[in-house]
DNA sequence: CTGCACTATGAATCGCTAA
DNA sequence: GTTAGCGATTCATAGTGCA
């Protein structure tokens, strides 16, 4: 079966209207955080954030299949010495809109940005909010299980070497207790805490979104030939991963540079899959590119 | 100087009224979670949680010194398949009450309990909400510094060009000073993610609060002879740690069994400090015990 | 092919100064 | 008064290059 990748240049609120109802299995996205990434996205004032996002999430709710999932990566910034509350207000507003707030995963950023301030430490985690349209949704838990044979090793690997040094007293004792429960199994389920480093190599326009992040959720919530949507695709990390994993993907971005970059990169990705594909231009609005 | 430990049996909302204004340096507590631990606390319905907690947080705001800090350990439970929103509503309500929501630390519970559900993974993190009365508060960051990673020794040999360039952005005098700072440095500041195992040996108390947790915050936010308050002391972990660290402590609990247990344990703790102390009964209401 | 050394950089935040 | 701009500060990781 063939996989498609559609990309759109424009405002998500508008472009999403071109998509049919109940057509997407998974939405994974990282919208511009309030007043951040000003140089590329213009910045949204914290007070206006909810108001700005709700029309988009309304469209997302429409295009998502009842069995689908929406993963929203976001973190509130510090405003005048305290954490801003717009993320909490957004969650409350989205629930009124009809979303279920199923779960909050934590992304522990092992290499968070350095800095020192008199009243706080470095921020090294972000929220990964899981929203659903229905209480019943597809979840393929066994796809993200971690090998059991070296369960302890894997758990330890999740923590950096320095963490191990820092926590040496408790690491061992914690395992001793539960290990007997697991000896008979060969795989273990993960938890709702993800330990990943941010991308820090010098690519052009490197994404702050490590590939492992969308990959994990794509494995967990979709199967092959399902459709993944990223309404703020940026450099296209989610789409790239989706293609590699044989999922259809749809991306939208308002920044022409990103749109062009993703457009250029779709081909190499297709070659990467090493499957012969017929050239074929789908009859779609000119802003949409389809690669088959 | 001597250290006191006061404990009260009763409802926090009422007992807190016995404490003077601006008298506490740090509040660390883990209140009963909504509708959980029913057998011991009776349980508070998620819908009533904010309403139940606000009169208590109002008293906490009164007794806390302007330079003090309030650490609230809490996590919303799952209700009808989705995360409940009472924690977010509580944060919003406490801000209206006059609190600053300075930061949200994550407690990553490394050995969270095994379990399997069709639609979610094991919950292995909790919130540690930091509230303050004033934007200026005491924080002794150097007390909780951790060993640097192994990469540091490589860094000593040769500073990378990037580091030189970044450091060069300031005036020459600052550059030299900065290098020397790095060369002599062997510790780094932590982040806002704490990796601790849950305590398993405390079967009598339904809340698993590892000693490292209050210890870390007591080190960070208080110095010797400061006063620490836990309005839901349970088995008294916070008080025990505070005593060991030579901080005064005040504990309240509504459950007689906990009150009696803590009362019995105060003596051993005092012996643990290995300091001769004069026997002395303070003249206080009979519900308050003072150990000197 | 493994291993070690080196380099670039990541959704940061505070406080002061200038307009 | 208020806000916008900029300097100062800082840690850990993955990729690249070379032995």
Coordinates of C-alpha atoms (C1' of nucleotides) in Angstrom, one line a residue:
Chain A
X1 CA 0.0 0.0 0.0
X2 CA 1.1 3.5 -0.7
X3 CA 1.8 6.3 1.8
X4 CA 1.0 9.9 1.2
X5 CA 2.5 13.1 2.6
X6 CA 0.5 16.3 2.2
X7 CA 1.9 19.7 3.2
X8 CA 0.1 23.0 3.3
X9 CA 1.4 26.6 3.6
X10 CA -0.8 28.8 5.7
X11 CA -2.7 29.4 8.9
X12 CA -3.7 26.1 10.6
X13 CA -7.1 27.5 11.5
X14 CA -7.9 27.9 7.8
X15 CA -6.1 25.0 6.2
X16 CA -7.5 22.5 8.6
X17 CA -10.9 23.3 7.1
X18 CA -9.8 21.6 3.9
X19 CA -9.6 18.3 5.7
X20 CA -12.6 16.0 6.0
X21 CA -14.2 15.0 9.3
X22 CA -12.9 12.0 11.3
X23 CA -10.0 11.4 9.0
X24 CA -6.9 11.6 11.2
X25 CA -5.7 8.9 13.6
X26 CA -3.1 10.9 15.5
X27 CA -2.2 14.6 15.9
X28 CA 1.2 15.3 17.3
X29 CA 2.3 18.9 17.5
X30 CA 4.3 21.5 19.3
X31 CA 2.7 24.8 18.7
X32 CA 4.6 28.0 19.3
X33 CA 4.6 28.7 23.0
X34 CA 3.4 32.0 24.2
X35 CA 5.7 34.9 23.4
X36 CA 8.4 32.5 22.3
X37 CA 10.0 31.9 18.9
X38 CA 9.1 35.5 18.2
X39 CA 11.5 35.8 15.3
X40 CA 9.7 33.1 13.3
X41 CA 6.2 33.0 14.5
X42 CA 5.6 36.5 15.7
X43 CA 4.8 35.5 19.3
X44 CA 1.4 35.2 21.0
X45 CA 0.9 37.1 24.2
X46 CA 0.2 34.8 27.1
X47 CA -3.1 36.5 27.8
X48 CA -4.3 35.9 24.3
X49 CA -3.0 32.3 24.0
X50 CA -6.1 30.4 24.8
X51 CA -8.2 32.6 22.5
X52 CA -5.7 32.0 19.7
X53 CA -5.6 28.3 20.1
X54 CA -9.2 27.4 20.6
X55 CA -10.3 27.8 17.0
X56 CA -7.5 25.5 15.9
X57 CA -8.3 22.9 18.5
X58 CA -11.9 23.0 17.4
X59 CA -10.8 22.0 13.9
X60 CA -8.6 19.4 15.3
X61 CA -11.5 17.9 17.2
X62 CA -13.5 17.8 13.9
X63 CA -10.8 16.1 11.8
X64 CA -9.7 13.5 14.4
X65 CA -11.3 10.1 14.2
X66 CA -13.3 9.1 17.4
X67 CA -10.6 6.4 18.0
X68 CA -7.8 8.9 17.5
X69 CA -5.5 10.8 19.9
X70 CA -4.1 14.4 20.1
X71 CA -0.7 14.9 21.7
X72 CA 0.1 18.5 22.6
X73 CA 3.6 19.4 23.5
X74 CA 3.7 22.6 25.5
X75 CA 5.2 24.4 28.5
X76 CA 4.3 27.6 30.2
X77 CA 7.0 30.3 30.4
X78 CA 7.9 32.4 33.4
X79 CA 6.2 35.8 33.5
X80 CA 7.1 38.3 36.2
X81 CA 8.7 35.7 38.4
X82 CA 6.0 33.1 38.3
X83 CA 4.8 30.4 36.0
X84 CA 2.1 31.6 33.6
X85 CA -1.3 29.9 33.8
X86 CA -2.3 29.8 30.2
X87 CA -1.6 26.1 29.8
X88 CA -4.0 25.2 32.6
X89 CA -6.6 27.6 31.2
X90 CA -6.2 26.0 27.8
X91 CA -6.8 22.5 29.3
X92 CA -9.9 23.7 31.0
X93 CA -11.2 25.5 27.9
X94 CA -10.5 22.5 25.7
X95 CA -12.5 20.2 28.0
X96 CA -15.4 22.6 27.6
X97 CA -14.9 22.3 23.8
X98 CA -15.5 18.6 24.0
X99 CA -12.0 17.1 24.5
X100 CA -11.2 14.5 27.1
X101 CA -8.0 15.2 29.0
X102 CA -6.9 11.6 29.2
X103 CA -3.3 11.9 30.5
X104 CA -0.3 14.2 31.0
X105 CA 3.0 12.7 30.0
X106 CA 6.2 14.3 31.1
X107 CA 9.1 14.9 28.7
X108 CA 12.2 15.0 30.9
X109 CA 14.8 17.0 28.8
X110 CA 18.0 15.5 29.9
X111 CA 20.1 18.4 28.4
X112 CA 18.0 21.4 29.3
X113 CA 19.3 24.9 28.7
X114 CA 21.8 26.1 31.2
X115 CA 21.4 29.1 33.3
X116 CA 21.3 30.4 36.9
X117 CA 18.9 32.6 38.6
X118 CA 18.4 33.6 42.2
X119 CA 14.9 32.2 42.5
X120 CA 14.7 29.1 40.3
X121 CA 16.6 26.2 38.7
X122 CA 16.8 25.2 35.1
X123 CA 13.6 24.1 33.5
X124 CA 14.2 20.6 32.3
X125 CA 10.7 19.2 31.6
X126 CA 7.8 19.8 29.3
X127 CA 4.2 18.7 29.2
X128 CA 2.9 16.2 26.7
X129 CA -0.8 16.5 27.0
X130 CA -3.0 13.7 25.7
X131 CA -6.4 14.6 24.6
X132 CA -9.1 12.3 23.1
X133 CA -12.4 12.7 21.4
X134 CA -13.8 9.6 22.9
X135 CA -13.1 7.5 26.0
X136 CA -12.4 4.6 23.8
X137 CA -9.4 5.1 21.6
X138 CA -6.8 3.0 19.9
X139 CA -3.6 2.3 21.9
X140 CA -1.0 -0.3 20.9
X141 CA 0.8 -0.5 24.2
X142 CA 2.8 -3.6 23.3
X143 CA 4.5 -1.6 20.5
X144 CA 6.4 0.6 23.0
X145 CA 7.4 -2.1 25.5
X146 CA 10.9 -2.2 26.5
X147 CA 12.9 -5.5 26.6
X148 CA 12.7 -7.2 29.9
X149 CA 15.9 -9.2 30.0
X150 CA 17.8 -6.1 30.8
X151 CA 15.0 -4.3 32.4
X152 CA 17.1 -2.8 35.1
X153 CA 19.7 -1.8 32.5
X154 CA 17.1 -0.1 30.4
X155 CA 15.7 1.8 33.4
X156 CA 19.1 2.9 34.3
X157 CA 19.9 3.9 30.8
X158 CA 17.1 6.3 30.9
X159 CA 18.9 8.2 33.6
X160 CA 22.1 10.0 32.6
X161 CA 25.3 8.9 34.2
X162 CA 25.3 11.9 36.4
X163 CA 21.8 11.1 37.6
X164 CA 23.0 7.7 38.5
X165 CA 25.8 9.2 40.5
X166 CA 23.5 11.6 42.2
X167 CA 20.9 9.0 43.1
X168 CA 23.2 6.1 43.8
X169 CA 21.7 5.4 47.2
X170 CA 18.1 4.8 45.9
X171 CA 18.6 3.3 42.5
X172 CA 19.5 -0.2 43.8
X173 CA 17.0 -0.4 46.6
X174 CA 14.1 0.5 44.3
X175 CA 14.7 -2.4 42.0
X176 CA 15.2 -5.0 44.6
X177 CA 11.7 -4.8 45.7
X178 CA 9.8 -5.2 42.4
X179 CA 12.2 -7.3 40.4
X180 CA 10.6 -10.5 41.5
X181 CA 7.3 -9.5 39.9
X182 CA 9.0 -9.2 36.6
X183 CA 11.2 -12.1 36.3
X184 CA 8.7 -14.2 34.5
X185 CA 8.1 -11.7 31.8
X186 CA 10.3 -10.7 29.0
X187 CA 8.9 -7.2 28.3
X188 CA 7.8 -4.3 30.5
X189 CA 5.5 -1.5 29.8
X190 CA 6.9 2.1 30.0
X191 CA 5.6 4.8 32.3
X192 CA 4.3 8.2 31.6
X193 CA 7.7 9.8 32.0
X194 CA 9.9 10.0 28.8
X195 CA 13.6 10.7 29.1
X196 CA 14.9 12.3 26.0
X197 CA 17.5 14.8 25.1
X198 CA 16.8 17.8 22.8
X199 CA 18.4 17.8 19.4
X200 CA 21.6 19.7 19.6
X201 CA 23.5 18.8 16.4
X202 CA 24.2 21.5 13.9
X203 CA 21.7 20.8 11.2
X204 CA 20.1 23.6 9.3
X205 CA 17.1 24.7 11.3
X206 CA 17.5 22.0 13.8
X207 CA 14.3 21.1 15.5
X208 CA 14.0 21.2 19.3
X209 CA 11.8 18.2 18.8
X210 CA 13.8 15.0 18.9
X211 CA 12.7 12.3 16.5
X212 CA 12.2 9.8 19.3
X213 CA 9.3 11.9 20.6
X214 CA 6.8 11.6 17.6
X215 CA 8.2 8.1 16.9
X216 CA 7.1 6.9 20.4
X217 CA 3.6 8.3 20.1
X218 CA 3.2 7.1 16.5
X219 CA 4.1 3.6 17.6
X220 CA 1.8 3.8 20.5
X221 CA -1.3 5.3 18.8
X222 CA -1.2 4.3 15.2
X223 CA -0.6 1.3 12.9
X224 CA 0.7 1.3 9.4
X225 CA -1.3 3.3 6.8
X226 CA -2.9 5.3 9.5
X227 CA -2.8 9.1 9.2
X228 CA -0.7 11.5 11.3
X229 CA -1.3 15.3 11.4
X230 CA 1.0 18.1 12.6
X231 CA -0.6 21.5 12.3
X232 CA 2.6 23.2 13.3
X233 CA 5.1 21.1 11.4
X234 CA 8.1 23.4 11.6
X235 CA 11.0 21.6 10.1
X236 CA 8.8 18.6 9.6
X237 CA 10.2 16.2 12.1
X238 CA 6.8 14.5 12.7
X239 CA 6.2 14.1 9.0
X240 CA 9.6 12.6 8.4
X241 CA 9.2 10.1 11.1
X242 CA 5.7 9.2 10.0
X243 CA 6.9 8.5 6.5
X244 CA 9.7 6.4 7.7
X245 CA 7.2 4.4 9.7
X246 CA 4.8 4.0 6.8
X247 CA 2.1 6.3 8.1
X248 CA 0.4 8.8 6.0
X249 CA 1.1 12.4 7.1
X250 CA -0.3 15.9 6.8
X251 CA 1.6 19.0 7.8
X252 CA 0.8 22.7 8.0
X253 CA 3.0 25.7 8.6
X254 CA 2.5 29.4 8.2
X255 CA 6.2 30.1 7.7
X256 CA 7.2 29.8 3.9
X257 CA 10.8 28.8 4.8
X258 CA 9.6 25.8 6.7
X259 CA 7.1 24.9 4.0
X260 CA 9.8 25.0 1.4
X261 CA 12.3 23.1 3.5
X262 CA 9.8 20.3 4.2
X263 CA 8.9 20.2 0.5
X264 CA 12.5 19.6 -0.4
X265 CA 13.0 17.0 2.2
X266 CA 10.1 14.8 1.3
X267 CA 11.9 13.3 -1.7
X268 CA 14.9 12.1 0.2
X269 CA 12.7 10.6 2.8
X270 CA 10.8 8.7 0.1
X271 CA 14.1 7.3 -1.2
X272 CA 15.0 6.4 2.2
X273 CA 12.1 4.0 2.4
X274 CA 13.6 2.2 -0.7
X275 CA 10.3 1.5 -2.3
X276 CA 9.5 2.2 -6.0
X277 CA 6.7 4.7 -6.2
X278 CA 4.9 6.0 -9.3
X279 CA 5.2 9.7 -9.9
X280 CA 1.7 11.2 -9.6
X281 CA 0.4 14.6 -9.0
X282 CA -2.8 14.6 -7.0
X283 CA -5.5 17.1 -8.1
X284 CA -5.5 19.3 -5.0
X285 CA -5.2 22.9 -4.1
X286 CA -1.9 24.3 -5.3
X287 CA -0.7 24.8 -1.7
X288 CA -0.9 21.1 -1.1
X289 CA 1.9 18.8 -2.2
X290 CA 1.4 15.1 -2.5
X291 CA 4.3 12.8 -2.7
X292 CA 3.7 9.2 -3.6
Chain B
X1 CA 20.5 26.7 70.3
X2 CA 17.6 24.4 70.9
X3 CA 15.2 22.9 68.5
X4 CA 11.5 22.4 69.1
X5 CA 8.9 20.0 67.6
X6 CA 5.3 20.8 68.2
X7 CA 2.5 18.5 67.1
X8 CA -1.2 19.0 67.1
X9 CA -4.1 16.6 66.9
X10 CA -7.0 18.1 65.0
X11 CA -8.3 19.7 61.8
X12 CA -5.6 21.8 60.1
X13 CA -8.0 24.6 59.3
X14 CA -8.6 25.1 63.1
X15 CA -5.2 24.2 64.6
X16 CA -3.4 26.6 62.2
X17 CA -5.3 29.4 63.8
X18 CA -3.2 28.9 66.9
X19 CA 0.0 29.8 65.1
X20 CA 1.1 33.4 64.9
X21 CA 1.4 35.4 61.7
X22 CA 4.6 35.2 59.7
X23 CA 6.2 32.6 61.8
X24 CA 7.0 29.7 59.4
X25 CA 9.9 29.5 57.0
X26 CA 8.8 26.5 55.0
X27 CA 5.7 24.5 54.5
X28 CA 6.1 21.0 53.0
X29 CA 3.1 18.8 52.8
X30 CA 1.3 16.1 50.9
X31 CA -2.4 16.5 51.7
X32 CA -4.8 13.7 51.2
X33 CA -5.5 13.4 47.5
X34 CA -9.1 13.6 46.4
X35 CA -11.2 10.6 47.1
X36 CA -8.1 8.6 47.9
X37 CA -6.9 7.1 51.2
X38 CA -10.5 6.8 52.2
X39 CA -9.8 4.5 55.0
X40 CA -7.7 7.0 56.9
X41 CA -8.9 10.5 55.9
X42 CA -12.4 9.8 54.8
X43 CA -11.7 11.1 51.3
X44 CA -12.6 14.4 49.7
X45 CA -14.6 14.3 46.5
X46 CA -12.7 15.8 43.6
X47 CA -15.5 18.4 43.0
X48 CA -15.2 19.6 46.6
X49 CA -11.4 19.5 46.8
X50 CA -10.7 23.2 46.1
X51 CA -13.4 24.3 48.4
X52 CA -12.0 22.1 51.1
X53 CA -8.4 23.2 50.7
X54 CA -8.8 27.0 50.3
X55 CA -9.5 27.8 54.0
X56 CA -6.4 25.8 54.9
X57 CA -4.2 27.6 52.3
X58 CA -5.5 30.9 53.6
X59 CA -4.2 30.0 57.1
X60 CA -0.9 28.8 55.5
X61 CA -0.6 32.1 53.7
X62 CA -1.0 33.9 57.0
X63 CA 1.5 31.9 59.1
X64 CA 4.2 31.9 56.4
X65 CA 6.9 34.5 56.6
X66 CA 7.2 36.8 53.5
X67 CA 10.5 35.2 52.7
X68 CA 9.1 31.7 53.1
X69 CA 8.0 29.0 50.7
X70 CA 5.1 26.5 50.4
X71 CA 5.8 23.2 48.7
X72 CA 2.6 21.2 47.9
X73 CA 3.0 17.6 46.8
X74 CA -0.1 16.6 44.8
X75 CA -1.3 14.7 41.8
X76 CA -4.7 14.5 40.3
X77 CA -6.4 11.1 40.0
X78 CA -8.1 9.6 37.1
X79 CA -11.9 10.1 37.2
X80 CA -14.1 8.4 34.6
X81 CA -11.1 7.8 32.2
X82 CA -9.6 11.2 32.3
X83 CA -7.4 13.2 34.6
X84 CA -9.3 15.3 37.0
X85 CA -8.8 19.1 36.9
X86 CA -9.0 20.0 40.5
X87 CA -5.2 20.6 40.9
X88 CA -5.3 23.2 38.1
X89 CA -8.4 24.8 39.6
X90 CA -6.6 24.8 42.9
X91 CA -3.6 26.7 41.5
X92 CA -5.9 29.2 39.9
X93 CA -7.8 29.7 43.1
X94 CA -4.7 30.0 45.3
X95 CA -3.3 32.7 43.0
X96 CA -6.5 34.7 43.6
X97 CA -6.0 34.1 47.2
X98 CA -2.7 36.0 47.0
X99 CA -0.2 33.2 46.4
X100 CA 2.5 33.4 43.7
X101 CA 2.8 30.1 41.8
X102 CA 6.6 30.3 41.4
X103 CA 7.4 26.9 40.0
X104 CA 6.3 23.4 39.4
X105 CA 8.9 20.7 40.2
X106 CA 8.4 17.2 39.0
X107 CA 9.0 14.3 41.3
X108 CA 9.9 11.3 39.1
X109 CA 9.1 8.2 41.1
X110 CA 11.7 5.8 39.8
X111 CA 10.1 2.7 41.2
X112 CA 6.5 3.4 40.7
X113 CA 4.2 0.4 41.2
X114 CA 3.7 -2.0 38.3
X115 CA 0.3 -2.2 36.8
X116 CA -1.5 -2.4 33.5
X117 CA -4.5 -0.6 32.1
X118 CA -5.9 -0.8 28.6
X119 CA -5.7 3.0 28.1
X120 CA -2.8 4.3 30.1
X121 CA 0.6 3.5 31.5
X122 CA 1.8 3.5 35.1
X123 CA 1.8 7.0 36.6
X124 CA 5.4 7.6 37.7
X125 CA 5.4 11.3 38.5
X126 CA 3.8 13.8 40.9
X127 CA 3.7 17.5 41.1
X128 CA 5.6 19.5 43.6
X129 CA 4.1 23.0 43.4
X130 CA 6.1 25.9 44.8
X131 CA 4.0 28.8 46.1
X132 CA 5.4 32.0 47.6
X133 CA 4.0 34.9 49.5
X134 CA 6.4 37.3 48.0
X135 CA 8.4 37.4 44.8
X136 CA 11.5 37.7 47.0
X137 CA 12.1 34.6 49.1
X138 CA 15.0 32.8 50.7
X139 CA 16.6 30.1 48.5
X140 CA 19.9 28.5 49.4
X141 CA 20.7 27.0 46.0
X142 CA 24.3 26.0 46.8
X143 CA 23.0 23.6 49.5
X144 CA 21.6 21.2 46.9
X145 CA 24.3 21.3 44.3
X146 CA 25.1 18.0 42.7
X147 CA 28.4 16.5 41.2
X148 CA 29.0 17.6 37.7
X149 CA 28.9 15.0 34.9
X150 CA 32.0 13.3 33.6
X151 CA 32.2 15.6 30.7
X152 CA 33.5 18.3 33.0
X153 CA 37.0 17.0 33.2
X154 CA 37.3 17.1 29.4
X155 CA 36.1 20.6 29.5
X156 CA 38.9 21.6 31.8
X157 CA 41.5 20.7 29.3
X158 CA 40.4 23.0 26.6
X159 CA 37.5 25.3 26.4
X160 CA 35.6 25.0 23.1
X161 CA 35.6 27.9 20.7
X162 CA 31.9 28.4 21.3
X163 CA 32.5 28.8 25.0
X164 CA 35.2 31.3 24.2
X165 CA 33.0 33.3 21.9
X166 CA 30.1 33.3 24.3
X167 CA 32.3 34.3 27.1
X168 CA 34.0 37.0 25.0
X169 CA 30.7 38.8 24.6
X170 CA 31.4 40.5 27.9
X171 CA 34.3 42.6 28.8
X172 CA 37.8 41.2 29.2
X173 CA 37.9 41.3 32.9
X174 CA 34.8 39.1 33.1
X175 CA 36.3 36.6 30.7
X176 CA 39.2 35.7 33.0
X177 CA 37.1 35.5 36.0
X178 CA 34.7 33.2 34.2
X179 CA 37.4 30.7 33.2
X180 CA 38.6 30.4 36.7
X181 CA 35.1 29.8 37.9
X182 CA 34.7 26.9 35.5
X183 CA 38.1 25.4 36.3
X184 CA 37.5 25.2 40.0
X185 CA 33.9 24.0 39.7
X186 CA 33.1 20.5 40.5
X187 CA 29.4 20.9 41.2
X188 CA 26.4 22.0 39.2
X189 CA 23.0 23.3 40.1
X190 CA 20.1 20.8 39.8
X191 CA 17.1 21.2 37.6
X192 CA 13.4 21.2 38.5
X193 CA 13.1 17.4 38.0
X194 CA 13.8 15.3 41.0
X195 CA 14.6 11.6 40.6
X196 CA 13.6 9.8 43.8
X197 CA 12.4 6.3 44.6
X198 CA 9.2 6.0 46.7
X199 CA 9.6 4.9 50.2
X200 CA 8.4 1.4 50.7
X201 CA 9.2 0.6 54.3
X202 CA 6.5 2.9 55.8
X203 CA 3.5 0.6 55.8
X204 CA 1.6 2.4 58.5
X205 CA 1.1 5.6 56.6
X206 CA -0.8 5.4 53.4
X207 CA 1.3 8.2 51.7
X208 CA 4.7 7.2 50.5
X209 CA 6.8 10.2 51.2
X210 CA 10.5 9.4 50.9
X211 CA 12.7 11.3 53.4
X212 CA 14.8 12.7 50.6
X213 CA 11.9 14.8 49.4
X214 CA 11.4 17.0 52.5
X215 CA 15.2 16.9 53.0
X216 CA 15.9 18.4 49.6
X217 CA 13.4 21.3 50.1
X218 CA 14.5 21.9 53.7
X219 CA 18.1 22.3 52.6
X220 CA 17.0 24.5 49.7
X221 CA 14.6 26.8 51.5
X222 CA 15.7 26.9 55.2
X223 CA 18.8 27.2 57.4
X224 CA 19.3 25.9 60.9
X225 CA 16.9 27.0 63.5
X226 CA 14.3 28.0 60.9
X227 CA 10.8 26.6 61.3
X228 CA 9.2 23.9 59.1
X229 CA 5.4 23.2 59.0
X230 CA 3.5 20.1 57.8
X231 CA -0.2 20.6 58.2
X232 CA -0.8 16.9 57.1
X233 CA 2.1 15.3 58.9
X234 CA 0.9 11.7 58.6
X235 CA 3.6 9.5 60.0
X236 CA 5.7 12.5 60.5
X237 CA 8.4 12.1 57.9
X238 CA 8.8 15.9 57.4
X239 CA 9.1 16.5 61.1
X240 CA 11.6 13.7 61.6
X241 CA 13.8 15.1 58.8
X242 CA 13.5 18.6 60.1
X243 CA 14.6 17.6 63.6
X244 CA 17.5 15.7 62.2
X245 CA 18.6 18.8 60.3
X246 CA 18.2 21.1 63.3
X247 CA 15.1 22.9 62.1
X248 CA 12.2 23.6 64.3
X249 CA 9.1 21.8 63.2
X250 CA 5.3 21.9 63.6
X251 CA 3.0 19.1 62.6
X252 CA -0.8 18.7 62.5
X253 CA -2.9 15.6 61.8
X254 CA -6.5 14.8 62.3
X255 CA -6.0 11.1 62.7
X256 CA -5.3 10.1 66.4
X257 CA -3.2 7.1 65.4
X258 CA -0.8 9.2 63.4
X259 CA -0.7 11.8 66.2
X260 CA 0.2 9.1 68.7
X261 CA 2.7 7.5 66.4
X262 CA 4.6 10.8 65.9
X263 CA 4.4 11.5 69.6
X264 CA 6.1 8.3 70.3
X265 CA 8.7 8.8 67.7
X266 CA 9.8 12.2 68.7
X267 CA 12.0 10.9 71.5
X268 CA 14.0 8.5 69.4
X269 CA 14.6 11.3 67.0
X270 CA 15.9 13.5 69.7
X271 CA 18.2 10.7 70.9
X272 CA 19.4 10.4 67.3
X273 CA 20.7 13.9 67.4
X274 CA 22.9 12.9 70.3
X275 CA 22.6 16.1 72.1
X276 CA 21.8 16.4 75.8
X277 CA 18.5 18.3 76.3
X278 CA 16.9 19.4 79.4
X279 CA 13.5 17.9 80.1
X280 CA 10.9 20.6 80.0
X281 CA 7.2 20.8 79.5
X282 CA 6.2 23.9 77.8
X283 CA 2.9 25.4 79.0
X284 CA 0.7 24.9 75.9
X285 CA -2.7 23.6 75.1
X286 CA -2.8 19.9 75.9
X287 CA -3.1 18.9 72.2
X288 CA 0.3 20.4 71.6
X289 CA 3.4 18.4 72.6
X290 CA 6.7 20.2 72.8
X291 CA 9.9 18.2 72.9
X292 CA 13.1 20.0 73.8
Chain C
dC1 C1' 35.2 -1.0 13.7
dT2 C1' 35.6 0.9 18.5
dG3 C1' 36.8 4.5 21.3
dC4 C1' 38.0 8.9 22.7
dA5 C1' 38.4 14.0 22.2
dC6 C1' 36.2 18.1 20.6
dT7 C1' 32.5 21.2 19.3
dA8 C1' 28.1 23.3 18.7
dT9 C1' 23.9 24.5 20.7
dG10 C1' 19.2 23.9 23.0
dA11 C1' 11.2 26.6 23.3
dA12 C1' 15.9 30.0 29.5
dT13 C1' 15.5 33.9 32.9
dC14 C1' 16.8 38.0 35.6
dG15 C1' 18.0 42.6 36.2
dC16 C1' 19.6 46.7 34.7
dT17 C1' 19.4 50.6 31.4
dA18 C1' 17.4 53.3 28.0
dA19 C1' 13.5 55.4 25.8
Chain D
dG1 C1' 5.2 54.9 36.1
dT2 C1' 6.0 51.2 32.0
dT3 C1' 8.1 48.5 28.6
dA4 C1' 11.6 46.9 25.5
dG5 C1' 16.3 45.5 24.7
dC6 C1' 20.5 43.4 25.9
dG7 C1' 24.3 41.4 28.8
dA8 C1' 25.4 37.9 32.0
dT9 C1' 25.0 33.4 33.5
dT10 C1' 25.2 28.2 32.8
dC11 C1' 24.9 22.2 31.8
dA12 C1' 24.6 18.0 29.2
dT13 C1' 24.2 15.7 25.0
dA14 C1' 24.9 13.8 20.3
dG15 C1' 27.4 14.1 16.1
dT16 C1' 31.8 14.5 13.8
dG17 C1' 36.5 13.5 13.1
dC18 C1' 40.5 11.2 13.9
dA19 C1' 43.6 7.5 16.1

